[in-house]
Amino acid sequence: MPRSTGWRRVLTGVLAGLTATVGLTTVSAAPAAAVTTTPAAVTKYSHTSRPGDYIGQGATVSYTPKTATITAGGTAEYVRFRAWADDTWWDVDLAAPQGEKLHPGVYRNAERAAFRTGRSPGLDVSGDGRGCNEVYGQFSVNQIETDADGAITLLDATYTQHCESATAPALTGVVKYRAYPLSYAYTSDAGDYIGQGLSATHTGATSTFGVRTWGDGIQYDVSGKRGYFTALLTPPTGRTLEAGHSYETRRSNDETYASLDVFGDGRGCNSSTGELTVGKLALNDDGTVKAFAATFVQHCEGGTPALRGTIHYYA
């Protein structure tokens, strides 16, 4: 029967170096050789407007630096994001509660940013000459960084806005400014012991992520949404993990198979089969993991049900 791994949950807790602004954990270990690829920062804006929404007029838009000019200004107290192309423009204001700074998390019961009251966070999305007198909504900050002067240098957020009434049709959007992908998502088939047949997506708004070299491979940890997951990923004996490569896996590696061992919340496999594909892997000069992206499929105890996952760690 599948093994219990409750004792292994401490692995997340012992990782050092938590960075609050982006939910990052990194620990130094022996360097691992790798074919590296340089991660690319993402800047984009998109929104979807429900029929009847005054701001978006029921339309869907999407912009990148190739199609629009996109900027982010302000500080962690009050951010203004703007995208414009030709005669079309969109502004997104995100404000922390009075006296606070924005950090990764979910901000509910948002009011119009410039006129927020009490301890309410602020949100205000306008465009093409249309704006709300009153705003009802919420937003999530996945990543945010500032420079030494407090100016915004990185932003990754999503929002939902209702104009003039809490029951008005919604405008939902995605805001990214020089942000690197940071998430963990999984889908578990019915009968899969590890994922219990569920699916979930973890982002910086809800979860923290840890990565470190682990022997010749990588240990990746996720904590959030009342759950803990760890993935131990090791290349076949005598080889290195390489970006762009796929590996057939077992729970323990040997000359033929890479090791894939994904466990969490006290549940783990005694044996497994599967596949690991490394999308990106970049190391710092001291050998610590700078960026990592991968997908995996794990079958526990030789069964058919699968746990399928996607890892994005600044890549």
Short mmCIF file of C-alpha atoms in Angstrom, two decimals:
data_model
loop_
_atom_site.label_atom_id
_atom_site.label_comp_id
_atom_site.label_asym_id
_atom_site.label_seq_id
_atom_site.Cartn_x
_atom_site.Cartn_y
_atom_site.Cartn_z
CA MET A 1 0.00 0.00 0.00
CA PRO A 2 1.16 3.61 -0.48
CA ARG A 3 3.46 4.85 2.21
CA SER A 4 2.84 7.58 4.75
CA THR A 5 5.27 10.49 4.53
CA GLY A 6 4.17 12.72 7.37
CA TRP A 7 7.73 12.93 8.68
CA ARG A 8 8.93 14.43 5.40
CA ARG A 9 6.78 17.54 5.68
CA VAL A 10 9.54 19.16 7.75
CA LEU A 11 11.62 19.52 4.58
CA THR A 12 9.70 22.67 3.65
CA GLY A 13 10.17 24.21 7.05
CA VAL A 14 13.93 23.85 7.16
CA LEU A 15 14.57 25.74 3.93
CA ALA A 16 16.13 29.11 4.71
CA GLY A 17 16.11 32.54 3.12
CA LEU A 18 12.39 33.34 2.77
CA THR A 19 11.82 36.50 0.73
CA ALA A 20 8.43 37.97 1.63
CA THR A 21 7.89 40.01 -1.52
CA VAL A 22 7.81 37.02 -3.81
CA GLY A 23 7.38 34.00 -1.56
CA LEU A 24 10.81 32.62 -2.43
CA THR A 25 12.90 30.09 -0.53
CA THR A 26 16.40 29.11 -1.63
CA VAL A 27 19.06 27.01 0.05
CA SER A 28 22.63 26.51 -1.04
CA ALA A 29 23.84 22.99 -1.74
CA ALA A 30 26.44 21.26 -3.85
CA PRO A 31 26.30 22.66 -7.41
CA ALA A 32 24.64 20.48 -10.05
CA ALA A 33 25.74 20.67 -13.65
CA ALA A 34 23.04 21.63 -16.12
CA VAL A 35 22.36 22.84 -19.60
CA THR A 36 20.99 26.29 -18.80
CA THR A 37 18.47 28.48 -20.52
CA THR A 38 17.93 32.13 -19.66
CA PRO A 39 14.43 32.78 -18.28
CA ALA A 40 12.53 35.66 -19.85
CA ALA A 41 10.52 38.18 -17.87
CA VAL A 42 6.87 38.59 -18.88
CA THR A 43 5.10 41.91 -19.39
CA LYS A 44 1.49 41.82 -20.54
CA TYR A 45 -2.06 42.99 -19.88
CA SER A 46 -5.36 41.24 -20.57
CA HIS A 47 -8.93 41.47 -19.39
CA THR A 48 -12.29 39.84 -19.97
CA SER A 49 -15.43 41.92 -19.62
CA ARG A 50 -18.81 40.35 -18.98
CA PRO A 51 -21.77 41.65 -21.02
CA GLY A 52 -23.05 44.76 -19.28
CA ASP A 53 -19.73 45.75 -17.72
CA TYR A 54 -19.34 49.48 -18.35
CA ILE A 55 -15.54 49.63 -18.40
CA GLY A 56 -14.71 46.76 -20.75
CA GLN A 57 -17.95 46.95 -22.76
CA GLY A 58 -18.25 43.17 -22.85
CA ALA A 59 -15.04 42.68 -24.84
CA THR A 60 -11.80 40.74 -24.30
CA VAL A 61 -8.42 42.40 -24.86
CA SER A 62 -4.81 41.28 -24.65
CA TYR A 63 -1.60 43.30 -25.01
CA THR A 64 2.12 42.60 -24.93
CA PRO A 65 5.08 44.95 -25.53
CA LYS A 66 4.83 43.99 -29.21
CA THR A 67 1.34 45.44 -29.50
CA ALA A 68 1.25 48.19 -26.85
CA THR A 69 3.31 50.37 -24.55
CA ILE A 70 3.08 48.93 -21.03
CA THR A 71 4.38 50.66 -17.92
CA ALA A 72 4.17 50.31 -14.14
CA GLY A 73 4.83 53.15 -11.72
CA GLY A 74 4.35 54.14 -8.14
CA THR A 75 5.34 52.30 -5.00
CA ALA A 76 4.25 49.28 -2.98
CA GLU A 77 1.71 51.58 -1.30
CA TYR A 78 0.02 52.58 -4.56
CA VAL A 79 0.76 51.12 -8.01
CA ARG A 80 -0.45 52.40 -11.37
CA PHE A 81 -0.17 50.04 -14.34
CA ARG A 82 -0.91 51.33 -17.84
CA ALA A 83 -1.24 49.77 -21.29
CA TRP A 84 -1.93 51.83 -24.39
CA ALA A 85 -1.90 51.36 -28.15
CA ASP A 86 -2.89 54.00 -30.67
CA ASP A 87 -6.00 55.67 -29.19
CA THR A 88 -6.82 52.83 -26.75
CA TRP A 89 -5.61 52.85 -23.15
CA TRP A 90 -6.21 51.01 -19.87
CA ASP A 91 -5.18 52.01 -16.35
CA VAL A 92 -5.11 49.67 -13.35
CA ASP A 93 -4.56 51.17 -9.90
CA LEU A 94 -3.79 48.83 -6.99
CA ALA A 95 -3.49 50.28 -3.49
CA ALA A 96 -2.61 48.79 -0.15
CA PRO A 97 -4.76 49.57 2.90
CA GLN A 98 -3.79 52.91 4.41
CA GLY A 99 -0.40 52.72 6.15
CA GLU A 100 0.53 49.36 4.59
CA LYS A 101 2.46 48.06 1.58
CA LEU A 102 1.34 45.59 -1.04
CA HIS A 103 2.78 42.10 -0.69
CA PRO A 104 1.84 38.66 -2.07
CA GLY A 105 -1.67 37.80 -0.98
CA VAL A 106 -5.37 38.22 -1.70
CA TYR A 107 -6.99 41.64 -1.12
CA ARG A 108 -10.76 41.41 -0.73
CA ASN A 109 -13.48 44.06 -0.40
CA ALA A 110 -11.54 46.57 -2.48
CA GLU A 111 -12.89 50.10 -2.90
CA ARG A 112 -12.05 52.70 -5.52
CA ALA A 113 -8.33 53.19 -4.94
CA ALA A 114 -8.10 56.96 -4.58
CA PHE A 115 -11.13 57.08 -2.28
CA ARG A 116 -10.75 53.93 -0.18
CA THR A 117 -11.88 54.15 3.41
CA GLY A 118 -10.64 52.66 6.66
CA ARG A 119 -8.48 49.60 6.08
CA SER A 120 -9.90 48.67 2.68
CA PRO A 121 -7.51 47.96 -0.20
CA GLY A 122 -7.91 49.95 -3.39
CA LEU A 123 -8.69 48.97 -6.99
CA ASP A 124 -9.57 51.16 -9.96
CA VAL A 125 -9.59 49.95 -13.57
CA SER A 126 -10.49 52.52 -16.21
CA GLY A 127 -9.98 52.94 -19.91
CA ASP A 128 -10.94 54.77 -23.09
CA GLY A 129 -12.52 57.58 -21.06
CA ARG A 130 -14.68 55.27 -18.94
CA GLY A 131 -14.31 54.98 -15.17
CA CYS A 132 -16.28 53.95 -12.09
CA ASN A 133 -17.56 56.28 -9.37
CA GLU A 134 -17.60 53.32 -6.99
CA VAL A 135 -15.64 50.07 -7.18
CA TYR A 136 -16.43 46.70 -5.62
CA GLY A 137 -13.93 43.93 -6.10
CA GLN A 138 -10.76 42.16 -5.10
CA PHE A 139 -7.25 41.56 -6.40
CA SER A 140 -4.40 39.13 -5.83
CA VAL A 141 -0.71 40.02 -5.80
CA ASN A 142 1.45 37.08 -6.85
CA GLN A 143 4.76 38.96 -6.99
CA ILE A 144 5.88 42.50 -6.32
CA GLU A 145 9.33 44.06 -6.05
CA THR A 146 10.71 47.58 -5.63
CA ASP A 147 14.11 49.19 -6.02
CA ALA A 148 16.14 50.93 -3.31
CA ASP A 149 14.04 54.08 -3.74
CA GLY A 150 10.76 52.19 -3.37
CA ALA A 151 9.75 52.36 -7.05
CA ILE A 152 8.00 49.35 -8.57
CA THR A 153 10.30 47.13 -10.62
CA LEU A 154 8.18 43.95 -10.88
CA LEU A 155 4.47 43.22 -10.62
CA ASP A 156 2.30 40.15 -11.12
CA ALA A 157 -1.36 40.52 -10.17
CA THR A 158 -4.94 39.63 -11.10
CA TYR A 159 -8.16 41.48 -10.35
CA THR A 160 -11.95 41.32 -10.44
CA GLN A 161 -13.85 44.62 -10.57
CA HIS A 162 -17.57 45.40 -10.33
CA CYS A 163 -18.46 48.97 -11.36
CA GLU A 164 -20.97 50.99 -9.27
CA SER A 165 -22.52 47.89 -7.65
CA ALA A 166 -21.30 44.69 -6.02
CA THR A 167 -23.66 42.76 -8.32
CA ALA A 168 -22.64 44.52 -11.54
CA PRO A 169 -21.11 42.39 -14.35
CA ALA A 170 -17.46 41.69 -13.67
CA LEU A 171 -14.30 42.85 -15.35
CA THR A 172 -11.44 40.40 -14.70
CA GLY A 173 -7.84 41.04 -15.66
CA VAL A 174 -4.20 39.97 -15.52
CA VAL A 175 -1.38 42.44 -14.92
CA LYS A 176 2.27 41.46 -15.42
CA TYR A 177 5.28 43.78 -15.48
CA ARG A 178 8.74 42.22 -15.79
CA ALA A 179 7.49 39.17 -13.91
CA TYR A 180 8.84 35.63 -14.10
CA PRO A 181 6.44 32.66 -13.98
CA LEU A 182 6.06 31.35 -10.43
CA SER A 183 3.48 28.63 -9.80
CA TYR A 184 2.70 24.99 -9.19
CA ALA A 185 -0.33 23.23 -10.67
CA TYR A 186 -1.44 19.62 -10.58
CA THR A 187 -4.26 17.41 -11.79
CA SER A 188 -4.88 14.08 -10.10
CA ASP A 189 -6.86 11.26 -11.70
CA ALA A 190 -9.53 9.49 -9.71
CA GLY A 191 -7.71 6.80 -7.74
CA ASP A 192 -4.37 8.62 -7.58
CA TYR A 193 -3.21 8.34 -3.97
CA ILE A 194 -1.05 11.46 -3.82
CA GLY A 195 -3.43 14.04 -5.30
CA GLN A 196 -6.62 12.27 -4.14
CA GLY A 197 -8.35 12.94 -7.46
CA LEU A 198 -8.19 16.72 -7.03
CA SER A 199 -6.71 19.59 -9.03
CA ALA A 200 -5.18 22.81 -7.76
CA THR A 201 -3.07 25.76 -8.81
CA HIS A 202 -0.68 27.49 -6.40
CA THR A 203 0.52 31.04 -7.07
CA GLY A 204 2.43 33.60 -5.07
CA ALA A 205 -0.81 35.07 -3.74
CA THR A 206 -1.60 31.88 -1.82
CA SER A 207 1.58 29.85 -1.53
CA THR A 208 5.32 29.86 -0.95
CA PHE A 209 7.83 27.94 -3.05
CA GLY A 210 11.22 26.50 -2.24
CA VAL A 211 13.92 25.04 -4.47
CA ARG A 212 17.41 23.73 -3.85
CA THR A 213 19.87 21.31 -5.35
CA TRP A 214 19.37 17.83 -3.90
CA GLY A 215 22.24 15.47 -4.60
CA ASP A 216 22.60 15.50 -8.38
CA GLY A 217 19.07 16.85 -8.78
CA ILE A 218 16.51 19.27 -7.39
CA GLN A 219 14.15 19.41 -4.43
CA TYR A 220 11.06 21.57 -4.99
CA ASP A 221 8.65 22.45 -2.17
CA VAL A 222 5.22 24.08 -2.14
CA SER A 223 3.25 25.23 0.90
CA GLY A 224 -0.21 26.76 0.67
CA LYS A 225 -3.96 26.21 0.54
CA ARG A 226 -3.74 23.98 3.61
CA GLY A 227 -1.34 21.66 1.82
CA TYR A 228 2.33 20.73 1.46
CA PHE A 229 3.97 19.11 -1.56
CA THR A 230 7.55 18.11 -2.33
CA ALA A 231 9.04 16.89 -5.61
CA LEU A 232 12.44 15.18 -5.64
CA LEU A 233 13.88 15.12 -9.16
CA THR A 234 17.16 13.39 -9.98
CA PRO A 235 18.73 12.48 -13.36
CA PRO A 236 19.84 8.96 -14.26
CA THR A 237 23.05 7.93 -12.52
CA GLY A 238 26.08 9.65 -14.03
CA ARG A 239 24.03 12.23 -15.90
CA THR A 240 22.71 15.73 -15.19
CA LEU A 241 19.30 17.31 -15.52
CA GLU A 242 19.23 19.19 -18.81
CA ALA A 243 16.78 21.74 -20.11
CA GLY A 244 14.81 20.46 -23.08
CA HIS A 245 15.14 16.81 -22.10
CA SER A 246 12.49 14.25 -21.11
CA TYR A 247 13.29 11.37 -18.79
CA GLU A 248 11.48 8.13 -18.08
CA THR A 249 11.25 7.88 -14.31
CA ARG A 250 11.04 5.57 -11.36
CA ARG A 251 10.92 6.52 -7.68
CA SER A 252 14.66 5.76 -7.41
CA ASN A 253 17.10 6.55 -10.20
CA ASP A 254 19.63 4.23 -11.83
CA GLU A 255 21.65 4.24 -15.06
CA THR A 256 18.45 4.09 -17.15
CA TYR A 257 15.78 5.96 -15.21
CA ALA A 258 15.59 9.38 -13.62
CA SER A 259 14.06 9.67 -10.16
CA LEU A 260 10.65 11.32 -9.70
CA ASP A 261 9.15 11.30 -6.22
CA VAL A 262 6.23 13.66 -5.63
CA PHE A 263 4.58 13.43 -2.22
CA GLY A 264 2.64 15.59 0.17
CA ASP A 265 0.26 15.87 3.11
CA GLY A 266 1.57 12.60 4.55
CA ARG A 267 1.06 10.61 1.35
CA GLY A 268 3.83 9.09 -0.76
CA CYS A 269 4.53 6.20 -3.14
CA ASN A 270 6.60 3.11 -2.31
CA SER A 271 7.28 2.75 -6.04
CA SER A 272 6.34 4.75 -9.10
CA THR A 273 6.64 5.05 -12.87
CA GLY A 274 6.34 8.19 -14.92
CA GLU A 275 7.97 10.91 -16.97
CA LEU A 276 9.79 14.16 -16.23
CA THR A 277 10.37 16.91 -18.79
CA VAL A 278 12.72 19.77 -17.87
CA GLY A 279 11.72 22.94 -19.68
CA LYS A 280 14.25 25.36 -18.20
CA LEU A 281 17.06 25.16 -15.66
CA ALA A 282 19.43 27.98 -14.76
CA LEU A 283 21.92 28.09 -11.90
CA ASN A 284 23.55 30.96 -10.07
CA ASP A 285 27.34 31.21 -9.98
CA ASP A 286 27.38 29.50 -6.58
CA GLY A 287 25.40 26.54 -7.90
CA THR A 288 22.04 27.41 -6.35
CA VAL A 289 18.99 27.14 -8.55
CA LYS A 290 18.07 30.43 -10.18
CA ALA A 291 15.17 29.25 -12.32
CA PHE A 292 13.45 25.97 -13.08
CA ALA A 293 10.48 24.80 -15.12
CA ALA A 294 9.26 21.24 -15.58
CA THR A 295 6.27 19.00 -16.16
CA PHE A 296 5.79 15.52 -14.78
CA VAL A 297 3.51 12.49 -14.79
CA GLN A 298 3.64 10.08 -11.85
CA HIS A 299 1.88 6.73 -11.48
CA CYS A 300 1.95 5.49 -7.89
CA GLU A 301 2.57 1.77 -7.15
CA GLY A 302 2.45 0.87 -10.85
CA GLY A 303 -1.20 1.88 -11.15
CA THR A 304 -2.93 3.58 -14.06
CA PRO A 305 -4.18 6.74 -12.26
CA ALA A 306 -1.74 9.60 -12.71
CA LEU A 307 -0.66 12.76 -10.94
CA ARG A 308 0.23 15.37 -13.55
CA GLY A 309 2.03 18.56 -12.55
CA THR A 310 3.59 21.74 -13.87
CA ILE A 311 6.37 23.61 -12.04
CA HIS A 312 7.35 27.21 -12.77
CA TYR A 313 10.04 28.66 -10.56
CA TYR A 314 10.96 32.01 -12.14
CA ALA A 315 10.96 30.26 -15.52
#
